[in-house]
Amino acid sequence: MELTQHCIVEASGRRGTMHTRNPRPGSPEPSSTTFDDGRGQAWIQPFRPLVLIATIAMLMIAFIAIHLAIEGFIRGATNTSVAFSAGTAMAMLGAVYGLQEAGFRRVGLPRGVRRQHDPVHGYGMRIPATRVLTPLCAAVLVGCAFYTGAASLSWFLGMEESLLPSGRNTDGGATFMALCSVGSTMIALLLVAIRIDTAATIYQDGVERTSLRQFFCFARRYRTFLTWDQIEHISADSLAHHPVIKLCIASELPRSQRTPHDTEHEVTVLAYVLVTEPNTLFALLKRLHANPDDRALVSEADAAELLRPPTLRQRFRAARDQKAKA
């Protein structure tokens, strides 16, 4: 049976020369890659100096805000202390996000990868989703709600020191701040109520993808298991510029096992939400699919070493070389 045109176009030709560390006796050979050229990355991870500069500026704002918060606390200005404390939290969280966008992410062995035993498939390696993005967004929104709420409250209570922007120190400005506070709180609660969780487990005989989609009290779970023989191709793709891995199969995937990102002949692994570096996971899946003798490595106690990524310096260099050749 023919596969779809998109599924057949693989990331072949993107792989560079692979070097691995010298493993200790009895340990699995790492799949982390040292790239000799820019062709080794399906998805580049460039260093963005301008974003790093903006992140440093955000940290400076955070230090100024914490100073103002402490000063307000000493003077007994509760509204000022609360508002600038919230501003500090927002700036710090923004700096954390900026640091990741600058290229400093997925450093070292991924946390959360653990050995898992299944009665049918035996021991495998479970790769969970990262749990940083949603709490980060919710925390920023809560900080925004605290700041705008404190600014609005200080105006309506007639406090001497106003937290409203210059030129907006009016009744309408205070009302607008109050609406922003309520809106930020509602969006934060909505983010907490909506839960989308996914995980990938690699066994010696195949790959399992589990997904949970929850909206308040309503939840739907998906479980899809594909043997290595069922998988025809493994290809790299992107979803809104985020890395995803396509497991392409010849047979039709049952509707009950399809997530909104799947098709009849494709199972989509959302690599960008998992704790692993996407290129390293992609390289490991390709390696195990092509080399049946290596599949037993995922059942070893230290199988997580297979997902150790290249250093940031190697990834930055590969991204720079790949851009230069584009």
mmCIF file of C-alpha atoms in Angstrom:
data_model
loop_
_atom_site.group_PDB
_atom_site.id
_atom_site.type_symbol
_atom_site.label_atom_id
_atom_site.label_comp_id
_atom_site.label_asym_id
_atom_site.label_seq_id
_atom_site.Cartn_x
_atom_site.Cartn_y
_atom_site.Cartn_z
ATOM 1 C CA MET A 1 0.000 0.000 0.000
ATOM 2 C CA GLU A 2 1.373 3.409 -0.923
ATOM 3 C CA LEU A 3 1.954 5.902 1.801
ATOM 4 C CA THR A 4 1.134 9.557 1.537
ATOM 5 C CA GLN A 5 3.563 11.804 -0.300
ATOM 6 C CA HIS A 6 4.344 13.711 2.895
ATOM 7 C CA CYS A 7 5.158 10.562 4.791
ATOM 8 C CA ILE A 8 7.545 9.204 2.190
ATOM 9 C CA VAL A 9 9.644 12.375 2.162
ATOM 10 C CA GLU A 10 11.937 11.589 5.045
ATOM 11 C CA ALA A 11 14.723 13.487 6.659
ATOM 12 C CA SER A 12 17.218 11.252 4.920
ATOM 13 C CA GLY A 13 20.200 13.172 3.695
ATOM 14 C CA ARG A 14 20.060 15.392 6.789
ATOM 15 C CA ARG A 15 22.198 13.176 8.924
ATOM 16 C CA GLY A 16 25.786 14.174 9.459
ATOM 17 C CA THR A 17 28.646 12.028 10.631
ATOM 18 C CA MET A 18 27.826 10.623 14.037
ATOM 19 C CA HIS A 19 30.320 10.269 16.856
ATOM 20 C CA THR A 20 29.538 8.711 20.183
ATOM 21 C CA ARG A 21 31.216 8.705 23.519
ATOM 22 C CA ASN A 22 33.249 5.769 24.667
ATOM 23 C CA PRO A 23 30.705 3.832 26.720
ATOM 24 C CA ARG A 24 31.642 1.987 29.822
ATOM 25 C CA PRO A 25 31.505 -1.804 29.537
ATOM 26 C CA GLY A 26 27.966 -3.137 29.546
ATOM 27 C CA SER A 27 26.314 0.242 29.013
ATOM 28 C CA PRO A 28 24.264 1.164 25.930
ATOM 29 C CA GLU A 29 25.989 3.243 23.297
ATOM 30 C CA PRO A 30 24.683 6.819 23.438
ATOM 31 C CA SER A 31 22.693 8.131 20.484
ATOM 32 C CA SER A 32 23.736 11.693 21.128
ATOM 33 C CA THR A 33 25.440 13.152 18.118
ATOM 34 C CA THR A 34 28.462 15.302 17.469
ATOM 35 C CA PHE A 35 27.784 16.964 14.121
ATOM 36 C CA ASP A 36 30.625 17.562 11.716
ATOM 37 C CA ASP A 37 28.404 19.667 9.480
ATOM 38 C CA GLY A 38 25.005 21.334 9.496
ATOM 39 C CA ARG A 39 23.239 18.419 7.822
ATOM 40 C CA GLY A 40 22.937 16.502 11.077
ATOM 41 C CA GLN A 41 19.980 18.364 12.509
ATOM 42 C CA ALA A 42 16.431 17.839 11.349
ATOM 43 C CA TRP A 43 15.529 20.922 13.394
ATOM 44 C CA ILE A 44 18.187 23.516 14.060
ATOM 45 C CA GLN A 45 18.769 25.054 17.488
ATOM 46 C CA PRO A 46 20.532 28.344 16.803
ATOM 47 C CA PHE A 47 22.046 30.731 19.293
ATOM 48 C CA ARG A 48 20.089 34.021 19.264
ATOM 49 C CA PRO A 49 22.239 36.794 20.746
ATOM 50 C CA LEU A 50 19.524 39.466 20.454
ATOM 51 C CA VAL A 51 17.129 37.325 22.472
ATOM 52 C CA LEU A 52 19.860 36.795 25.053
ATOM 53 C CA ILE A 53 20.364 40.568 25.312
ATOM 54 C CA ALA A 54 16.610 41.009 25.811
ATOM 55 C CA THR A 55 16.725 38.316 28.500
ATOM 56 C CA ILE A 56 19.502 40.156 30.332
ATOM 57 C CA ALA A 57 17.435 43.353 30.139
ATOM 58 C CA MET A 58 14.495 41.434 31.625
ATOM 59 C CA LEU A 59 16.681 40.283 34.509
ATOM 60 C CA MET A 60 17.722 43.897 35.139
ATOM 61 C CA ILE A 61 14.060 44.890 35.259
ATOM 62 C CA ALA A 62 13.450 42.068 37.745
ATOM 63 C CA PHE A 63 16.237 43.352 40.028
ATOM 64 C CA ILE A 64 14.821 46.887 39.874
ATOM 65 C CA ALA A 65 11.329 45.586 40.644
ATOM 66 C CA ILE A 66 12.462 43.558 43.646
ATOM 67 C CA HIS A 67 14.289 46.631 44.965
ATOM 68 C CA LEU A 68 11.107 48.705 44.658
ATOM 69 C CA ALA A 69 9.079 45.916 46.279
ATOM 70 C CA ILE A 70 11.421 45.805 49.290
ATOM 71 C CA GLU A 71 11.437 49.583 49.517
ATOM 72 C CA GLY A 72 7.630 49.637 49.493
ATOM 73 C CA PHE A 73 7.479 46.984 52.205
ATOM 74 C CA ILE A 74 9.834 49.005 54.427
ATOM 75 C CA ARG A 75 7.705 52.140 53.953
ATOM 76 C CA GLY A 76 4.526 50.190 54.698
ATOM 77 C CA ALA A 77 3.113 50.713 51.192
ATOM 78 C CA THR A 78 1.422 47.342 50.808
ATOM 79 C CA ASN A 79 0.028 48.048 47.358
ATOM 80 C CA THR A 80 3.457 49.001 46.012
ATOM 81 C CA SER A 81 5.107 45.981 47.600
ATOM 82 C CA VAL A 82 2.516 43.546 46.195
ATOM 83 C CA ALA A 83 2.550 45.113 42.733
ATOM 84 C CA PHE A 84 6.310 45.133 42.307
ATOM 85 C CA SER A 85 6.632 41.634 43.790
ATOM 86 C CA ALA A 86 4.271 40.442 41.069
ATOM 87 C CA GLY A 87 6.295 42.416 38.528
ATOM 88 C CA THR A 88 9.461 40.705 39.757
ATOM 89 C CA ALA A 89 7.876 37.285 39.282
ATOM 90 C CA MET A 90 6.723 38.197 35.780
ATOM 91 C CA ALA A 91 10.150 39.499 34.788
ATOM 92 C CA MET A 92 11.965 36.452 36.200
ATOM 93 C CA LEU A 93 9.649 34.016 34.450
ATOM 94 C CA GLY A 94 10.003 36.006 31.238
ATOM 95 C CA ALA A 95 13.780 35.760 31.588
ATOM 96 C CA VAL A 96 13.566 31.971 31.973
ATOM 97 C CA TYR A 97 11.504 31.737 28.799
ATOM 98 C CA GLY A 98 13.855 34.119 27.005
ATOM 99 C CA LEU A 99 16.864 32.029 27.975
ATOM 100 C CA GLN A 100 15.270 28.990 26.355
ATOM 101 C CA GLU A 101 14.362 30.956 23.230
ATOM 102 C CA ALA A 102 17.959 32.190 23.024
ATOM 103 C CA GLY A 103 18.987 28.559 22.509
ATOM 104 C CA PHE A 104 19.842 27.410 26.041
ATOM 105 C CA ARG A 105 17.483 24.460 26.374
ATOM 106 C CA ARG A 106 17.619 20.675 26.573
ATOM 107 C CA VAL A 107 21.022 20.698 28.274
ATOM 108 C CA GLY A 108 22.456 17.366 29.385
ATOM 109 C CA LEU A 109 20.649 14.113 30.111
ATOM 110 C CA PRO A 110 16.881 14.714 30.119
ATOM 111 C CA ARG A 111 15.173 14.463 33.477
ATOM 112 C CA GLY A 112 12.079 12.349 33.851
ATOM 113 C CA VAL A 113 13.118 9.573 31.453
ATOM 114 C CA ARG A 114 12.683 6.348 33.387
ATOM 115 C CA ARG A 115 12.652 2.626 32.942
ATOM 116 C CA GLN A 116 9.183 1.121 32.659
ATOM 117 C CA HIS A 117 7.961 -2.464 32.694
ATOM 118 C CA ASP A 118 4.968 -3.691 30.727
ATOM 119 C CA PRO A 119 3.595 -7.240 31.197
ATOM 120 C CA VAL A 120 3.371 -7.705 27.420
ATOM 121 C CA HIS A 121 6.288 -5.708 26.018
ATOM 122 C CA GLY A 122 8.787 -6.073 28.847
ATOM 123 C CA TYR A 123 11.119 -3.291 29.935
ATOM 124 C CA GLY A 124 11.227 -0.067 28.015
ATOM 125 C CA MET A 125 12.140 3.596 28.283
ATOM 126 C CA ARG A 126 9.346 6.097 29.013
ATOM 127 C CA ILE A 127 9.805 9.686 27.831
ATOM 128 C CA PRO A 128 7.301 12.063 29.478
ATOM 129 C CA ALA A 129 6.267 15.546 28.459
ATOM 130 C CA THR A 130 7.899 18.589 29.967
ATOM 131 C CA ARG A 131 5.745 20.312 32.563
ATOM 132 C CA VAL A 132 7.226 23.795 32.400
ATOM 133 C CA LEU A 133 5.311 25.741 29.758
ATOM 134 C CA THR A 134 1.779 25.702 31.226
ATOM 135 C CA PRO A 135 2.807 26.566 34.821
ATOM 136 C CA LEU A 136 5.104 29.262 33.418
ATOM 137 C CA CYS A 137 2.313 30.897 31.419
ATOM 138 C CA ALA A 138 -0.120 30.592 34.327
ATOM 139 C CA ALA A 139 2.396 32.144 36.734
ATOM 140 C CA VAL A 140 3.004 35.092 34.391
ATOM 141 C CA LEU A 141 -0.743 35.667 34.102
ATOM 142 C CA VAL A 142 -1.187 35.481 37.868
ATOM 143 C CA GLY A 143 1.625 37.995 38.320
ATOM 144 C CA CYS A 144 -0.054 40.271 35.789
ATOM 145 C CA ALA A 145 -3.364 39.893 37.651
ATOM 146 C CA PHE A 146 -1.735 40.843 40.969
ATOM 147 C CA TYR A 147 -0.031 43.903 39.523
ATOM 148 C CA THR A 148 -3.043 45.263 37.638
ATOM 149 C CA GLY A 149 -5.326 44.417 40.573
ATOM 150 C CA ALA A 150 -3.083 46.271 43.017
ATOM 151 C CA ALA A 151 -2.838 49.270 40.674
ATOM 152 C CA SER A 152 -6.607 49.434 40.275
ATOM 153 C CA LEU A 153 -7.282 48.943 43.992
ATOM 154 C CA SER A 154 -4.839 51.669 45.005
ATOM 155 C CA TRP A 155 -6.686 54.136 42.788
ATOM 156 C CA PHE A 156 -10.192 53.291 43.986
ATOM 157 C CA LEU A 157 -9.075 53.372 47.644
ATOM 158 C CA GLY A 158 -7.571 56.802 47.136
ATOM 159 C CA MET A 159 -4.014 55.912 48.101
ATOM 160 C CA GLU A 160 -1.410 58.598 47.582
ATOM 161 C CA GLU A 161 0.991 56.558 45.505
ATOM 162 C CA SER A 162 -0.494 55.510 42.188
ATOM 163 C CA LEU A 163 0.721 52.510 40.208
ATOM 164 C CA LEU A 164 -1.114 53.520 37.062
ATOM 165 C CA PRO A 165 0.934 54.582 34.018
ATOM 166 C CA SER A 166 1.497 58.278 33.471
ATOM 167 C CA GLY A 167 -1.444 59.795 31.598
ATOM 168 C CA ARG A 168 -3.720 56.882 32.592
ATOM 169 C CA ASN A 169 -4.096 57.963 36.212
ATOM 170 C CA THR A 170 -7.858 58.277 35.826
ATOM 171 C CA ASP A 171 -11.018 56.435 36.751
ATOM 172 C CA GLY A 172 -11.106 54.873 33.280
ATOM 173 C CA GLY A 173 -7.495 53.721 33.595
ATOM 174 C CA ALA A 174 -8.218 52.103 36.957
ATOM 175 C CA THR A 175 -11.277 50.343 35.528
ATOM 176 C CA PHE A 176 -9.226 49.074 32.602
ATOM 177 C CA MET A 177 -6.608 47.706 35.031
ATOM 178 C CA ALA A 178 -9.334 45.952 37.009
ATOM 179 C CA LEU A 179 -10.646 44.318 33.824
ATOM 180 C CA CYS A 180 -7.110 43.212 32.932
ATOM 181 C CA SER A 181 -6.751 41.652 36.384
ATOM 182 C CA VAL A 182 -10.005 39.708 36.039
ATOM 183 C CA GLY A 183 -9.155 38.623 32.487
ATOM 184 C CA SER A 184 -5.652 37.443 33.426
ATOM 185 C CA THR A 185 -7.057 35.443 36.347
ATOM 186 C CA MET A 186 -9.668 33.740 34.169
ATOM 187 C CA ILE A 187 -7.134 32.816 31.472
ATOM 188 C CA ALA A 188 -4.769 31.431 34.138
ATOM 189 C CA LEU A 189 -7.578 29.285 35.565
ATOM 190 C CA LEU A 190 -8.438 28.109 32.043
ATOM 191 C CA LEU A 191 -4.827 27.072 31.424
ATOM 192 C CA VAL A 192 -4.848 25.039 34.623
ATOM 193 C CA ALA A 193 -8.207 23.429 33.748
ATOM 194 C CA ILE A 194 -7.084 22.383 30.250
ATOM 195 C CA ARG A 195 -4.527 19.613 30.386
ATOM 196 C CA ILE A 196 -2.853 18.087 27.355
ATOM 197 C CA ASP A 197 -0.314 15.447 28.305
ATOM 198 C CA THR A 198 1.609 13.008 26.149
ATOM 199 C CA ALA A 199 4.403 10.469 26.517
ATOM 200 C CA ALA A 200 6.365 8.091 24.311
ATOM 201 C CA THR A 201 7.655 4.721 25.476
ATOM 202 C CA ILE A 202 10.230 2.816 23.440
ATOM 203 C CA TYR A 203 10.251 -0.969 23.850
ATOM 204 C CA GLN A 204 12.337 -3.660 22.255
ATOM 205 C CA ASP A 205 9.369 -4.683 20.097
ATOM 206 C CA GLY A 206 7.921 -1.265 19.270
ATOM 207 C CA VAL A 207 6.901 2.272 20.220
ATOM 208 C CA GLU A 208 3.944 3.298 22.352
ATOM 209 C CA ARG A 209 2.444 6.778 22.395
ATOM 210 C CA THR A 210 -0.030 7.780 25.084
ATOM 211 C CA SER A 211 -1.983 11.029 25.164
ATOM 212 C CA LEU A 212 -4.392 12.632 27.619
ATOM 213 C CA ARG A 213 -6.637 15.555 26.713
ATOM 214 C CA GLN A 214 -8.605 16.959 29.628
ATOM 215 C CA PHE A 215 -10.998 19.905 29.791
ATOM 216 C CA PHE A 216 -12.211 20.465 33.337
ATOM 217 C CA CYS A 217 -13.844 17.128 34.299
ATOM 218 C CA PHE A 218 -13.945 15.731 30.769
ATOM 219 C CA ALA A 219 -10.955 13.626 29.749
ATOM 220 C CA ARG A 220 -10.070 11.463 26.778
ATOM 221 C CA ARG A 221 -7.136 9.091 26.640
ATOM 222 C CA TYR A 222 -5.408 7.716 23.564
ATOM 223 C CA ARG A 223 -3.040 4.759 23.458
ATOM 224 C CA THR A 224 -1.280 3.705 20.278
ATOM 225 C CA PHE A 225 1.283 0.939 20.020
ATOM 226 C CA LEU A 226 3.225 0.232 16.832
ATOM 227 C CA THR A 227 5.636 -2.632 16.377
ATOM 228 C CA TRP A 228 8.871 -1.883 14.552
ATOM 229 C CA ASP A 229 7.670 -4.040 11.662
ATOM 230 C CA GLN A 230 4.512 -1.934 11.325
ATOM 231 C CA ILE A 231 6.507 1.265 10.935
ATOM 232 C CA GLU A 232 7.393 1.863 7.288
ATOM 233 C CA HIS A 233 9.175 5.190 7.647
ATOM 234 C CA ILE A 234 10.120 7.656 10.364
ATOM 235 C CA SER A 235 10.201 11.260 9.187
ATOM 236 C CA ALA A 236 10.834 14.679 10.667
ATOM 237 C CA ASP A 237 8.201 17.385 10.368
ATOM 238 C CA SER A 238 7.093 20.546 12.118
ATOM 239 C CA LEU A 239 3.826 21.780 13.585
ATOM 240 C CA ALA A 240 3.654 25.586 13.747
ATOM 241 C CA HIS A 241 7.478 25.612 13.621
ATOM 242 C CA HIS A 242 7.702 23.057 16.451
ATOM 243 C CA PRO A 243 9.406 19.646 15.931
ATOM 244 C CA VAL A 244 7.212 16.580 15.495
ATOM 245 C CA ILE A 245 8.123 13.033 14.479
ATOM 246 C CA LYS A 246 5.922 11.088 12.063
ATOM 247 C CA LEU A 247 5.701 7.312 12.393
ATOM 248 C CA CYS A 248 4.359 6.262 9.013
ATOM 249 C CA ILE A 249 2.558 2.941 8.643
ATOM 250 C CA ALA A 250 1.080 1.025 5.716
ATOM 251 C CA SER A 251 -2.077 -0.151 7.487
ATOM 252 C CA GLU A 252 -4.862 2.206 8.495
ATOM 253 C CA LEU A 253 -4.762 3.520 12.050
ATOM 254 C CA PRO A 254 -8.084 2.957 13.896
ATOM 255 C CA ARG A 255 -9.996 6.167 14.571
ATOM 256 C CA SER A 256 -10.167 5.411 18.285
ATOM 257 C CA GLN A 257 -6.371 5.656 18.463
ATOM 258 C CA ARG A 258 -5.983 8.868 16.474
ATOM 259 C CA THR A 259 -5.291 12.209 18.086
ATOM 260 C CA PRO A 260 -6.180 15.414 16.174
ATOM 261 C CA HIS A 261 -2.604 15.460 14.821
ATOM 262 C CA ASP A 262 -2.726 11.932 13.356
ATOM 263 C CA THR A 263 -3.865 10.747 9.949
ATOM 264 C CA GLU A 264 -4.880 7.354 8.574
ATOM 265 C CA HIS A 265 -1.264 6.348 7.981
ATOM 266 C CA GLU A 266 0.668 8.595 10.371
ATOM 267 C CA VAL A 267 1.157 8.606 14.106
ATOM 268 C CA THR A 268 2.475 11.961 15.273
ATOM 269 C CA VAL A 269 4.843 12.185 18.230
ATOM 270 C CA LEU A 270 4.946 15.762 19.531
ATOM 271 C CA ALA A 271 8.696 15.879 20.057
ATOM 272 C CA TYR A 272 8.700 19.509 21.137
ATOM 273 C CA VAL A 273 6.676 18.807 24.297
ATOM 274 C CA LEU A 274 8.810 15.858 25.414
ATOM 275 C CA VAL A 275 11.740 16.264 27.814
ATOM 276 C CA THR A 276 14.257 14.987 25.261
ATOM 277 C CA GLU A 277 16.134 16.960 22.629
ATOM 278 C CA PRO A 278 14.103 16.349 19.424
ATOM 279 C CA ASN A 279 17.036 15.574 17.111
ATOM 280 C CA THR A 280 18.445 13.020 19.562
ATOM 281 C CA LEU A 281 15.077 11.267 19.899
ATOM 282 C CA PHE A 282 14.638 11.263 16.123
ATOM 283 C CA ALA A 283 18.118 9.789 15.625
ATOM 284 C CA LEU A 284 17.445 7.070 18.212
ATOM 285 C CA LEU A 285 14.134 6.054 16.635
ATOM 286 C CA LYS A 286 15.751 5.902 13.192
ATOM 287 C CA ARG A 287 18.622 3.845 14.577
ATOM 288 C CA LEU A 288 16.382 1.310 16.309
ATOM 289 C CA HIS A 289 14.116 1.026 13.285
ATOM 290 C CA ALA A 290 17.046 0.327 10.981
ATOM 291 C CA ASN A 291 19.060 -1.892 13.367
ATOM 292 C CA PRO A 292 17.021 -4.651 15.082
ATOM 293 C CA ASP A 293 20.091 -5.799 17.028
ATOM 294 C CA ASP A 294 20.206 -2.464 18.878
ATOM 295 C CA ARG A 295 16.614 -2.597 20.137
ATOM 296 C CA ALA A 296 17.493 -4.549 23.264
ATOM 297 C CA LEU A 297 19.431 -1.496 24.493
ATOM 298 C CA VAL A 298 16.215 0.267 25.541
ATOM 299 C CA SER A 299 15.547 -2.422 28.151
ATOM 300 C CA GLU A 300 18.838 -1.790 29.944
ATOM 301 C CA ALA A 301 18.872 -0.046 33.319
ATOM 302 C CA ASP A 302 20.841 2.933 31.986
ATOM 303 C CA ALA A 303 19.005 3.193 28.657
ATOM 304 C CA ALA A 304 18.436 6.905 29.260
ATOM 305 C CA GLU A 305 22.044 7.450 28.152
ATOM 306 C CA LEU A 306 20.812 6.781 24.617
ATOM 307 C CA LEU A 307 19.054 10.162 24.790
ATOM 308 C CA ARG A 308 22.008 12.250 25.933
ATOM 309 C CA PRO A 309 22.107 15.168 23.449
ATOM 310 C CA PRO A 310 25.112 16.870 21.888
ATOM 311 C CA THR A 311 26.549 19.834 23.760
ATOM 312 C CA LEU A 312 25.091 23.283 23.176
ATOM 313 C CA ARG A 313 28.284 24.320 21.427
ATOM 314 C CA GLN A 314 27.939 21.455 18.932
ATOM 315 C CA ARG A 315 24.290 22.266 18.290
ATOM 316 C CA PHE A 316 24.974 25.976 17.829
ATOM 317 C CA ARG A 317 27.804 25.221 15.408
ATOM 318 C CA ALA A 318 25.667 22.773 13.428
ATOM 319 C CA ALA A 319 22.843 25.308 13.196
ATOM 320 C CA ARG A 320 25.270 28.014 12.044
ATOM 321 C CA ASP A 321 26.780 25.741 9.385
ATOM 322 C CA GLN A 322 23.367 24.616 8.190
ATOM 323 C CA LYS A 323 22.193 28.215 7.814
ATOM 324 C CA ALA A 324 25.373 29.098 5.913
ATOM 325 C CA LYS A 325 24.758 26.277 3.419
ATOM 326 C CA ALA A 326 21.074 27.051 2.953
#
